[in-house]
Amino acid sequence: MRTLIRAGVVVPATGGRTIEGGGVVIENGRILDVLSARSSAQPFSGRIVDVPDCALIPGLVNLHAHGVSPSALFPSGAAALPDERWLAHLDRHLASGTTTVLSTCGLGTMDEIRAADRRHVIHVRGATAHTRGALAAALAADGAGLGPAHRALTIERMLEDGAVAIGELGGGQTLGGGGQDLVYLPAAIHRRFGRVLSQEQARSLKEAVLGRFMDESSGDAEAFAERAAEVGLGDVPSAELRALIVATVMPSVGHARDGIREGVAAARRLGVPALVHSASASAELLRALLREPVQGATVIAGHVNHTSHTVEEALALAEAGREAGWYGEASVFDLLERRETVRTREHWDALMAGPGLVDVIATDYGHDGRHDPLIAGVQDVIDAGHRTLAEAVEMATSVPAALVPGLVDGGAMIRRGAPADLVIARRDDLREVRAVLVGGEDVVRHGRVLQGAQA
């Protein structure tokens, strides 16, 4: 049966346009027609859904997601999450209007990605980071989720098997970033000295030894002694604590940087889009890569708003990326609502205000998957006046779909013939998701995932 959804505004996610009072006709899981206000008001034979206070937008596309499949977790190749956890992550994405995710953990197999795609109504797609450097970095940092099959894979084999992008190249776990501060370094200190450190305390110690750029020559002995005393480790021999930090953090860093070089070279050679970790530890390398010709490849700098940069560094690197033909992705993390791991929005605001510095919005990953929803980022840039409704929606739908061919059937637009993956959300606050449709079927109502979303 045909269904007509008549909304207060339809956002096709193409051309920066909106259709006030427009409508969309759905049949057999696809969009049959997109109607003007006048046409949608005409008599219709079929089911009618009237939502005059709502916006009708395409299902959101998350270009940078972790923990959404039974594959090795993060660029460190950590043990896979239990099924109930990655399925719950997908439920949370779906409940807030996301209908496609790209898994950028990068070191899994396409069989694992397809398993997630089969078991959940969200479209789960895979990226590959199977370079020699990235695999060596993962094994140096963790590697608990990597078996012989993972270690034997290459980018070429993954692309042949259905991967749609290269990435994430580098990561906080392997480049001495937030993953080290949150997990690996506190664990090493607890094992050796029996002390429990927070993420902030671990970061302060690490940066006193290695600086923000993960360089052993940039340590400050006086600052290190002060930080150790502040976090309750003043009684520990300084040389022993310093050696533990270096031995925990640095073995993966050089390999991870090699992996970035190899992955970008593969993107240029193969003409496949690549997503690169942008942070202080990779900034010097990225600046060097930016000086090389793109040669037709699409390179996306991930989370250009990473708070390991200063705001000025983030702006300068994003501007250099734009001039070199790279694209910028800003991550929501948990900086808008939860503020658990990222407690400042200064970088986000500065980059969004800069013309052409951010092309795409994604989530990346908050602690234990508790990141803010992608749609909150869309609403935020509208509220701040950085983008119009149409432009903000495109940053999380048709733009990521265009940057990564094969990611989304139909290009994440509301147009004839496209899959009916749609979101109905309150017009004046998109965060209030009233309904989500995948293939024309209701899968979310009033923010609650319906039975049947998981297979």
CSV table of C-alpha atoms in Angstrom, one decimal:
chain,number,residue,atom,x,y,z
A,1,MET,CA,0.0,0.0,0.0
A,2,ARG,CA,1.2,3.5,-0.8
A,3,THR,CA,1.9,5.9,2.1
A,4,LEU,CA,2.0,9.7,1.9
A,5,ILE,CA,3.9,11.5,4.7
A,6,ARG,CA,3.0,15.2,4.8
A,7,ALA,CA,5.4,17.2,6.9
A,8,GLY,CA,5.8,20.8,7.9
A,9,VAL,CA,9.0,20.8,5.9
A,10,VAL,CA,10.7,18.2,3.7
A,11,VAL,CA,14.5,18.4,3.5
A,12,PRO,CA,15.7,16.4,0.4
A,13,ALA,CA,19.4,16.9,1.4
A,14,THR,CA,20.2,18.0,-2.1
A,15,GLY,CA,21.0,21.5,-3.4
A,16,GLY,CA,20.5,23.2,0.0
A,17,ARG,CA,16.7,23.3,-0.5
A,18,THR,CA,13.6,22.6,1.6
A,19,ILE,CA,10.0,22.0,0.6
A,20,GLU,CA,7.6,23.8,3.0
A,21,GLY,CA,4.5,21.7,3.6
A,22,GLY,CA,5.8,19.1,1.2
A,23,GLY,CA,5.1,15.4,1.1
A,24,VAL,CA,6.8,12.0,0.2
A,25,VAL,CA,5.0,9.0,-1.2
A,26,ILE,CA,6.4,5.6,-0.3
A,27,GLU,CA,5.7,2.3,-2.0
A,28,ASN,CA,7.4,-1.1,-1.7
A,29,GLY,CA,10.2,0.3,0.5
A,30,ARG,CA,11.2,3.1,-1.9
A,31,ILE,CA,10.3,6.7,-2.5
A,32,LEU,CA,7.7,6.9,-5.3
A,33,ASP,CA,7.4,10.7,-5.4
A,34,VAL,CA,8.4,13.9,-3.7
A,35,LEU,CA,5.6,16.4,-3.6
A,36,SER,CA,5.2,20.2,-3.3
A,37,ALA,CA,2.8,21.6,-0.7
A,38,ARG,CA,0.1,22.0,-3.4
A,39,SER,CA,0.5,18.5,-4.7
A,40,SER,CA,0.6,16.9,-1.2
A,41,ALA,CA,-2.7,18.6,-0.3
A,42,GLN,CA,-4.5,16.8,-3.2
A,43,PRO,CA,-6.7,13.7,-2.5
A,44,PHE,CA,-4.6,10.6,-2.0
A,45,SER,CA,-5.5,6.9,-2.2
A,46,GLY,CA,-3.6,5.2,0.5
A,47,ARG,CA,-2.4,5.7,4.1
A,48,ILE,CA,-1.7,9.3,5.1
A,49,VAL,CA,0.7,10.4,7.9
A,50,ASP,CA,0.2,14.1,8.8
A,51,VAL,CA,3.1,15.6,10.8
A,52,PRO,CA,2.7,19.4,10.3
A,53,ASP,CA,5.1,20.3,13.2
A,54,CYS,CA,7.8,18.0,11.9
A,55,ALA,CA,10.7,17.9,9.5
A,56,LEU,CA,11.0,14.9,7.2
A,57,ILE,CA,14.7,14.2,6.5
A,58,PRO,CA,16.8,11.3,5.1
A,59,GLY,CA,18.1,8.8,7.5
A,60,LEU,CA,21.4,10.1,9.0
A,61,VAL,CA,24.7,8.6,7.9
A,62,ASN,CA,27.5,8.3,10.5
A,63,LEU,CA,30.8,8.3,8.7
A,64,HIS,CA,32.9,7.6,11.8
A,65,ALA,CA,31.6,5.0,14.2
A,66,HIS,CA,33.2,2.4,16.5
A,67,GLY,CA,31.8,-0.5,18.4
A,68,VAL,CA,29.0,-1.4,15.9
A,69,SER,CA,30.0,-4.9,14.9
A,70,PRO,CA,31.5,-8.1,16.3
A,71,SER,CA,35.0,-7.2,15.0
A,72,ALA,CA,38.1,-6.1,16.8
A,73,LEU,CA,37.6,-2.8,18.5
A,74,PHE,CA,39.4,0.5,17.6
A,75,PRO,CA,42.7,0.8,15.7
A,76,SER,CA,44.3,-1.0,18.6
A,77,GLY,CA,42.6,-4.2,17.6
A,78,ALA,CA,41.1,-4.7,21.1
A,79,ALA,CA,38.8,-7.6,21.9
A,80,ALA,CA,35.4,-7.4,20.2
A,81,LEU,CA,32.5,-6.2,22.3
A,82,PRO,CA,29.9,-8.7,23.4
A,83,ASP,CA,27.0,-9.0,21.0
A,84,GLU,CA,24.6,-7.3,23.4
A,85,ARG,CA,26.8,-4.2,23.6
A,86,TRP,CA,27.4,-3.5,19.9
A,87,LEU,CA,23.8,-4.3,19.2
A,88,ALA,CA,22.8,-1.8,21.9
A,89,HIS,CA,25.1,0.8,20.3
A,90,LEU,CA,23.3,0.3,17.0
A,91,ASP,CA,19.9,0.7,18.8
A,92,ARG,CA,21.1,4.0,20.2
A,93,HIS,CA,22.2,5.2,16.8
A,94,LEU,CA,18.9,4.1,15.3
A,95,ALA,CA,16.7,5.7,18.0
A,96,SER,CA,18.2,9.1,17.2
A,97,GLY,CA,17.7,8.9,13.4
A,98,THR,CA,20.9,7.2,12.1
A,99,THR,CA,20.2,4.5,9.5
A,100,THR,CA,23.7,3.9,8.1
A,101,VAL,CA,27.0,3.6,10.0
A,102,LEU,CA,30.5,3.1,8.7
A,103,SER,CA,32.6,1.0,11.1
A,104,THR,CA,36.0,2.6,11.2
A,105,CYS,CA,37.6,0.3,13.7
A,106,GLY,CA,39.3,-0.9,10.6
A,107,LEU,CA,40.9,-4.2,11.5
A,108,GLY,CA,37.9,-6.6,11.3
A,109,THR,CA,36.8,-8.8,8.5
A,110,MET,CA,34.0,-8.1,6.1
A,111,ASP,CA,32.3,-11.3,7.3
A,112,GLU,CA,32.1,-9.6,10.8
A,113,ILE,CA,30.7,-6.4,9.2
A,114,ARG,CA,28.1,-8.4,7.2
A,115,ALA,CA,27.1,-10.2,10.4
A,116,ALA,CA,26.3,-6.9,12.0
A,117,ASP,CA,24.4,-5.7,8.9
A,118,ARG,CA,22.3,-8.9,9.0
A,119,ARG,CA,21.5,-8.7,12.7
A,120,HIS,CA,20.3,-5.1,12.8
A,121,VAL,CA,18.1,-3.0,10.6
A,122,ILE,CA,20.8,-0.3,10.4
A,123,HIS,CA,22.9,-0.5,7.3
A,124,VAL,CA,26.4,-1.4,8.6
A,125,ARG,CA,29.3,-0.8,6.2
A,126,GLY,CA,33.0,-1.5,6.7
A,127,ALA,CA,36.3,0.3,6.3
A,128,THR,CA,39.8,-1.2,6.2
A,129,ALA,CA,43.0,-0.2,7.9
A,130,HIS,CA,44.9,-3.3,7.1
A,131,THR,CA,48.3,-1.8,6.5
A,132,ARG,CA,51.5,-3.3,7.8
A,133,GLY,CA,52.1,-0.3,10.1
A,134,ALA,CA,48.5,-0.2,11.4
A,135,LEU,CA,48.6,-3.9,12.2
A,136,ALA,CA,52.0,-3.6,14.0
A,137,ALA,CA,50.6,-0.6,15.9
A,138,ALA,CA,47.6,-2.6,17.0
A,139,LEU,CA,49.7,-5.5,18.2
A,140,ALA,CA,52.0,-3.2,20.1
A,141,ALA,CA,49.1,-1.5,21.9
A,142,ASP,CA,46.7,-4.4,22.4
A,143,GLY,CA,45.7,-6.7,19.5
A,144,ALA,CA,43.6,-9.0,21.7
A,145,GLY,CA,40.8,-9.1,19.1
A,146,LEU,CA,43.1,-10.0,16.2
A,147,GLY,CA,43.3,-13.6,15.0
A,148,PRO,CA,45.3,-15.1,12.1
A,149,ALA,CA,42.6,-14.2,9.7
A,150,HIS,CA,42.7,-10.5,10.6
A,151,ARG,CA,46.5,-10.3,10.5
A,152,ALA,CA,46.6,-11.9,7.0
A,153,LEU,CA,44.3,-9.3,5.4
A,154,THR,CA,45.3,-6.5,3.2
A,155,ILE,CA,43.5,-3.3,2.1
A,156,GLU,CA,43.2,-4.8,-1.4
A,157,ARG,CA,41.6,-8.0,-0.2
A,158,MET,CA,39.2,-6.1,2.1
A,159,LEU,CA,38.1,-3.8,-0.8
A,160,GLU,CA,37.5,-6.8,-3.0
A,161,ASP,CA,35.3,-8.2,-0.2
A,162,GLY,CA,33.2,-5.1,0.1
A,163,ALA,CA,34.9,-2.5,2.2
A,164,VAL,CA,34.0,1.0,1.0
A,165,ALA,CA,36.8,3.1,2.5
A,166,ILE,CA,40.2,3.0,4.1
A,167,GLY,CA,40.4,3.9,7.8
A,168,GLU,CA,40.4,4.9,10.5
A,169,LEU,CA,44.2,5.5,9.9
A,170,GLY,CA,45.7,6.0,13.3
A,171,GLY,CA,43.8,6.4,16.5
A,172,GLY,CA,44.0,7.6,20.1
A,173,GLN,CA,44.8,4.1,21.3
A,174,THR,CA,47.9,3.7,19.1
A,175,LEU,CA,49.0,7.4,18.8
A,176,GLY,CA,49.1,8.1,22.6
A,177,GLY,CA,45.8,9.9,22.7
A,178,GLY,CA,42.6,9.5,24.6
A,179,GLY,CA,42.5,5.7,24.3
A,180,GLN,CA,45.8,5.5,26.1
A,181,ASP,CA,44.7,8.0,28.7
A,182,LEU,CA,41.4,6.2,29.4
A,183,VAL,CA,42.4,2.5,29.2
A,184,TYR,CA,46.0,1.4,28.6
A,185,LEU,CA,48.1,3.8,30.7
A,186,PRO,CA,45.8,3.7,33.8
A,187,ALA,CA,45.8,-0.1,33.5
A,188,ALA,CA,49.6,-0.3,33.3
A,189,ILE,CA,50.0,1.9,36.3
A,190,HIS,CA,47.5,-0.1,38.3
A,191,ARG,CA,49.2,-3.3,37.5
A,192,ARG,CA,52.7,-2.0,38.5
A,193,PHE,CA,51.9,0.3,41.4
A,194,GLY,CA,48.3,-0.6,42.5
A,195,ARG,CA,47.1,2.9,42.0
A,196,VAL,CA,43.9,4.0,40.2
A,197,LEU,CA,44.1,7.0,38.0
A,198,SER,CA,41.5,8.9,36.1
A,199,GLN,CA,41.8,9.7,32.4
A,200,GLU,CA,42.8,13.3,33.2
A,201,GLN,CA,45.4,12.2,35.7
A,202,ALA,CA,46.9,9.7,33.2
A,203,ARG,CA,47.0,12.4,30.5
A,204,SER,CA,48.8,14.9,32.8
A,205,LEU,CA,51.5,12.4,33.6
A,206,LYS,CA,51.9,11.3,29.9
A,207,GLU,CA,52.2,14.8,28.6
A,208,ALA,CA,54.7,15.7,31.3
A,209,VAL,CA,56.9,12.9,29.8
A,210,LEU,CA,56.0,13.1,26.1
A,211,GLY,CA,54.3,16.4,25.5
A,212,ARG,CA,51.2,16.7,23.4
A,213,PHE,CA,53.1,15.5,20.3
A,214,MET,CA,54.3,12.2,21.6
A,215,ASP,CA,58.0,13.1,21.5
A,216,GLU,CA,60.4,11.7,24.2
A,217,SER,CA,62.6,14.7,23.9
A,218,SER,CA,59.9,17.1,25.0
A,219,GLY,CA,59.6,15.9,28.6
A,220,ASP,CA,59.7,18.2,31.6
A,221,ALA,CA,61.3,16.6,34.7
A,222,GLU,CA,60.0,19.3,37.1
A,223,ALA,CA,56.5,19.2,35.7
A,224,PHE,CA,56.5,15.4,35.8
A,225,ALA,CA,57.5,15.4,39.5
A,226,GLU,CA,54.7,17.8,40.3
A,227,ARG,CA,52.1,15.8,38.3
A,228,ALA,CA,53.2,12.6,40.0
A,229,ALA,CA,52.7,14.1,43.4
A,230,GLU,CA,49.4,15.6,42.5
A,231,VAL,CA,48.0,12.2,41.4
A,232,GLY,CA,49.3,10.3,44.4
A,233,LEU,CA,52.4,8.8,42.9
A,234,GLY,CA,55.0,11.0,44.5
A,235,ASP,CA,56.4,8.1,46.4
A,236,VAL,CA,57.1,6.1,43.3
A,237,PRO,CA,60.7,6.2,41.9
A,238,SER,CA,60.5,8.9,39.2
A,239,ALA,CA,62.7,7.0,36.7
A,240,GLU,CA,60.6,3.8,37.1
A,241,LEU,CA,57.3,5.7,36.5
A,242,ARG,CA,58.7,7.5,33.5
A,243,ALA,CA,60.0,4.3,32.0
A,244,LEU,CA,56.6,2.6,32.4
A,245,ILE,CA,54.8,5.5,30.7
A,246,VAL,CA,57.2,5.5,27.7
A,247,ALA,CA,57.1,1.7,27.5
A,248,THR,CA,53.3,1.7,27.5
A,249,VAL,CA,52.6,4.6,25.1
A,250,MET,CA,55.4,4.8,22.6
A,251,PRO,CA,55.8,1.3,21.1
A,252,SER,CA,52.7,1.7,18.9
A,253,VAL,CA,53.2,5.4,17.9
A,254,GLY,CA,55.8,5.0,15.2
A,255,HIS,CA,54.0,2.0,13.7
A,256,ALA,CA,50.7,4.0,13.7
A,257,ARG,CA,52.3,6.9,11.9
A,258,ASP,CA,53.7,4.4,9.3
A,259,GLY,CA,50.2,3.1,8.9
A,260,ILE,CA,48.8,6.5,8.2
A,261,ARG,CA,51.4,7.0,5.4
A,262,GLU,CA,50.7,3.6,4.0
A,263,GLY,CA,46.9,4.1,4.1
A,264,VAL,CA,47.0,7.5,2.4
A,265,ALA,CA,49.3,6.1,-0.3
A,266,ALA,CA,46.9,3.2,-0.8
A,267,ALA,CA,44.0,5.7,-1.1
A,268,ARG,CA,45.9,7.6,-3.8
A,269,ARG,CA,46.9,4.4,-5.6
A,270,LEU,CA,43.5,2.7,-5.5
A,271,GLY,CA,41.2,5.8,-5.7
A,272,VAL,CA,39.4,4.8,-2.5
A,273,PRO,CA,38.4,7.4,0.1
A,274,ALA,CA,40.4,7.4,3.3
A,275,LEU,CA,39.6,8.6,6.8
A,276,VAL,CA,42.7,9.8,8.8
A,277,HIS,CA,43.1,10.4,12.5
A,278,SER,CA,43.7,14.1,13.1
A,279,ALA,CA,45.2,14.9,16.5
A,280,SER,CA,48.3,16.6,17.9
A,281,ALA,CA,50.3,13.3,17.6
A,282,SER,CA,49.6,13.0,13.9
A,283,ALA,CA,49.6,16.7,13.0
A,284,GLU,CA,53.2,17.0,11.8
A,285,LEU,CA,52.7,13.9,9.6
A,286,LEU,CA,49.4,15.2,8.2
A,287,ARG,CA,51.0,18.6,7.3
A,288,ALA,CA,53.7,16.7,5.4
A,289,LEU,CA,51.0,14.6,3.6
A,290,LEU,CA,49.0,17.7,2.8
A,291,ARG,CA,51.9,18.9,0.7
A,292,GLU,CA,51.7,15.9,-1.6
A,293,PRO,CA,49.1,15.9,-4.4
A,294,VAL,CA,45.8,14.3,-3.7
A,295,GLN,CA,45.8,12.6,-7.2
A,296,GLY,CA,42.1,12.1,-7.4
A,297,ALA,CA,41.7,10.4,-4.0
A,298,THR,CA,39.3,11.6,-1.3
A,299,VAL,CA,41.0,12.1,2.0
A,300,ILE,CA,38.9,13.0,5.1
A,301,ALA,CA,40.6,14.4,8.2
A,302,GLY,CA,38.7,12.8,11.0
A,303,HIS,CA,37.6,14.7,14.1
A,304,VAL,CA,39.3,18.0,13.1
A,305,ASN,CA,38.0,19.4,16.4
A,306,HIS,CA,40.1,16.9,18.4
A,307,THR,CA,41.0,18.7,21.7
A,308,SER,CA,44.6,17.5,21.7
A,309,HIS,CA,45.1,20.4,19.3
A,310,THR,CA,44.9,23.9,20.6
A,311,VAL,CA,42.1,25.8,18.9
A,312,GLU,CA,44.6,27.7,16.8
A,313,GLU,CA,46.3,24.5,15.8
A,314,ALA,CA,43.0,22.9,14.8
A,315,LEU,CA,42.0,25.9,12.7
A,316,ALA,CA,45.4,26.1,11.0
A,317,LEU,CA,45.4,22.4,10.2
A,318,ALA,CA,41.9,22.4,8.9
A,319,GLU,CA,42.6,25.4,6.7
A,320,ALA,CA,45.7,23.7,5.3
A,321,GLY,CA,43.5,20.6,4.6
A,322,ARG,CA,40.9,22.6,2.8
A,323,GLU,CA,43.6,24.2,0.6
A,324,ALA,CA,45.0,20.8,-0.2
A,325,GLY,CA,41.7,19.4,-1.3
A,326,TRP,CA,41.1,17.3,1.8
A,327,TYR,CA,37.7,17.2,3.6
A,328,GLY,CA,37.1,17.9,7.3
A,329,GLU,CA,34.9,15.8,9.6
A,330,ALA,CA,34.0,17.1,13.0
A,331,SER,CA,33.0,14.6,15.7
A,332,VAL,CA,30.3,15.2,18.3
A,333,PHE,CA,32.0,12.9,20.8
A,334,ASP,CA,30.1,13.8,24.0
A,335,LEU,CA,30.9,17.5,24.0
A,336,LEU,CA,27.3,18.8,23.5
A,337,GLU,CA,25.4,17.0,26.2
A,338,ARG,CA,27.2,14.4,28.3
A,339,ARG,CA,30.6,16.2,28.7
A,340,GLU,CA,32.1,13.0,30.2
A,341,THR,CA,35.3,12.7,28.1
A,342,VAL,CA,35.3,15.9,26.0
A,343,ARG,CA,34.4,18.9,28.2
A,344,THR,CA,34.9,21.8,25.9
A,345,ARG,CA,33.1,22.8,22.8
A,346,GLU,CA,35.6,25.6,21.9
A,347,HIS,CA,37.2,23.6,19.0
A,348,TRP,CA,33.8,22.6,17.7
A,349,ASP,CA,32.5,26.1,17.6
A,350,ALA,CA,35.6,27.7,16.1
A,351,LEU,CA,35.8,25.1,13.3
A,352,MET,CA,32.0,25.3,12.5
A,353,ALA,CA,32.3,29.1,12.3
A,354,GLY,CA,35.2,28.8,9.8
A,355,PRO,CA,34.0,28.8,6.2
A,356,GLY,CA,34.5,25.5,4.5
A,357,LEU,CA,36.5,23.9,7.4
A,358,VAL,CA,34.0,21.2,8.3
A,359,ASP,CA,32.2,19.2,5.6
A,360,VAL,CA,30.8,16.3,7.6
A,361,ILE,CA,29.5,15.6,11.1
A,362,ALA,CA,30.0,12.2,12.8
A,363,THR,CA,30.0,10.9,16.3
A,364,ASP,CA,33.3,8.9,16.7
A,365,TYR,CA,33.0,7.2,20.1
A,366,GLY,CA,32.4,8.3,23.7
A,367,HIS,CA,33.5,6.3,26.7
A,368,ASP,CA,31.7,2.9,26.6
A,369,GLY,CA,29.7,4.2,23.6
A,370,ARG,CA,28.1,7.1,25.5
A,371,HIS,CA,28.6,9.7,22.8
A,372,ASP,CA,26.0,12.3,22.0
A,373,PRO,CA,23.7,11.4,19.1
A,374,LEU,CA,24.6,12.6,15.6
A,375,ILE,CA,21.3,14.5,15.3
A,376,ALA,CA,22.3,16.6,18.3
A,377,GLY,CA,25.2,17.8,16.2
A,378,VAL,CA,22.9,18.7,13.4
A,379,GLN,CA,20.6,20.6,15.6
A,380,ASP,CA,23.5,22.4,17.3
A,381,VAL,CA,25.0,23.9,14.2
A,382,ILE,CA,21.5,25.1,13.2
A,383,ASP,CA,20.9,26.7,16.6
A,384,ALA,CA,24.4,28.4,16.5
A,385,GLY,CA,23.6,29.8,13.1
A,386,HIS,CA,26.5,28.1,11.4
A,387,ARG,CA,24.3,26.3,8.9
A,388,THR,CA,20.8,26.4,7.6
A,389,LEU,CA,18.5,23.5,8.2
A,390,ALA,CA,19.1,22.1,4.8
A,391,GLU,CA,22.9,22.5,5.0
A,392,ALA,CA,23.1,21.0,8.5
A,393,VAL,CA,21.1,17.9,7.4
A,394,GLU,CA,23.3,17.5,4.3
A,395,MET,CA,26.4,17.3,6.5
A,396,ALA,CA,25.1,14.1,8.1
A,397,THR,CA,23.3,12.6,5.0
A,398,SER,CA,24.1,13.3,1.4
A,399,VAL,CA,27.6,14.7,1.9
A,400,PRO,CA,29.1,11.7,3.7
A,401,ALA,CA,27.3,9.5,1.2
A,402,ALA,CA,28.9,11.3,-1.7
A,403,LEU,CA,32.4,11.2,-0.2
A,404,VAL,CA,32.2,7.4,0.2
A,405,PRO,CA,30.7,5.8,-2.9
A,406,GLY,CA,28.9,2.6,-2.0
A,407,LEU,CA,28.2,3.7,1.6
A,408,VAL,CA,24.5,4.5,1.0
A,409,ASP,CA,22.1,3.2,-1.6
A,410,GLY,CA,20.3,6.2,-3.1
A,411,GLY,CA,22.8,8.8,-1.8
A,412,ALA,CA,21.0,9.6,1.5
A,413,MET,CA,18.6,11.9,-0.3
A,414,ILE,CA,14.8,12.2,-0.5
A,415,ARG,CA,14.3,11.6,-4.2
A,416,ARG,CA,12.4,9.3,-6.5
A,417,GLY,CA,13.6,5.8,-6.5
A,418,ALA,CA,15.7,6.1,-3.4
A,419,PRO,CA,15.2,3.7,-0.4
A,420,ALA,CA,12.6,5.1,2.1
A,421,ASP,CA,15.1,5.5,4.9
A,422,LEU,CA,13.5,8.5,6.6
A,423,VAL,CA,13.4,10.4,9.9
A,424,ILE,CA,10.4,12.4,11.2
A,425,ALA,CA,11.6,14.8,13.9
A,426,ARG,CA,10.2,17.9,15.5
A,427,ARG,CA,10.9,20.8,13.3
A,428,ASP,CA,12.1,23.2,15.9
A,429,ASP,CA,14.2,20.6,17.7
A,430,LEU,CA,15.4,17.7,15.5
A,431,ARG,CA,16.6,15.9,18.6
A,432,GLU,CA,13.0,14.9,19.3
A,433,VAL,CA,12.8,12.0,16.9
A,434,ARG,CA,9.2,11.0,16.4
A,435,ALA,CA,9.7,8.1,13.9
A,436,VAL,CA,12.4,6.4,11.8
A,437,LEU,CA,11.7,4.3,8.8
A,438,VAL,CA,14.1,1.9,7.1
A,439,GLY,CA,13.0,0.6,3.7
A,440,GLY,CA,9.6,2.2,4.4
A,441,GLU,CA,9.0,0.2,7.6
A,442,ASP,CA,8.6,1.9,11.0
A,443,VAL,CA,11.5,0.9,13.2
A,444,VAL,CA,11.4,3.7,15.8
A,445,ARG,CA,8.5,5.5,17.3
A,446,HIS,CA,8.8,8.4,19.7
A,447,GLY,CA,12.5,7.7,20.3
A,448,ARG,CA,11.9,4.0,21.1
A,449,VAL,CA,13.3,1.2,18.9
A,450,LEU,CA,10.5,-1.2,17.9
A,451,GLN,CA,10.7,-4.9,18.2
A,452,GLY,CA,12.2,-6.5,15.1
A,453,ALA,CA,15.1,-4.0,14.6
A,454,GLN,CA,17.4,-6.7,15.8
A,455,ALA,CA,17.4,-10.0,13.9
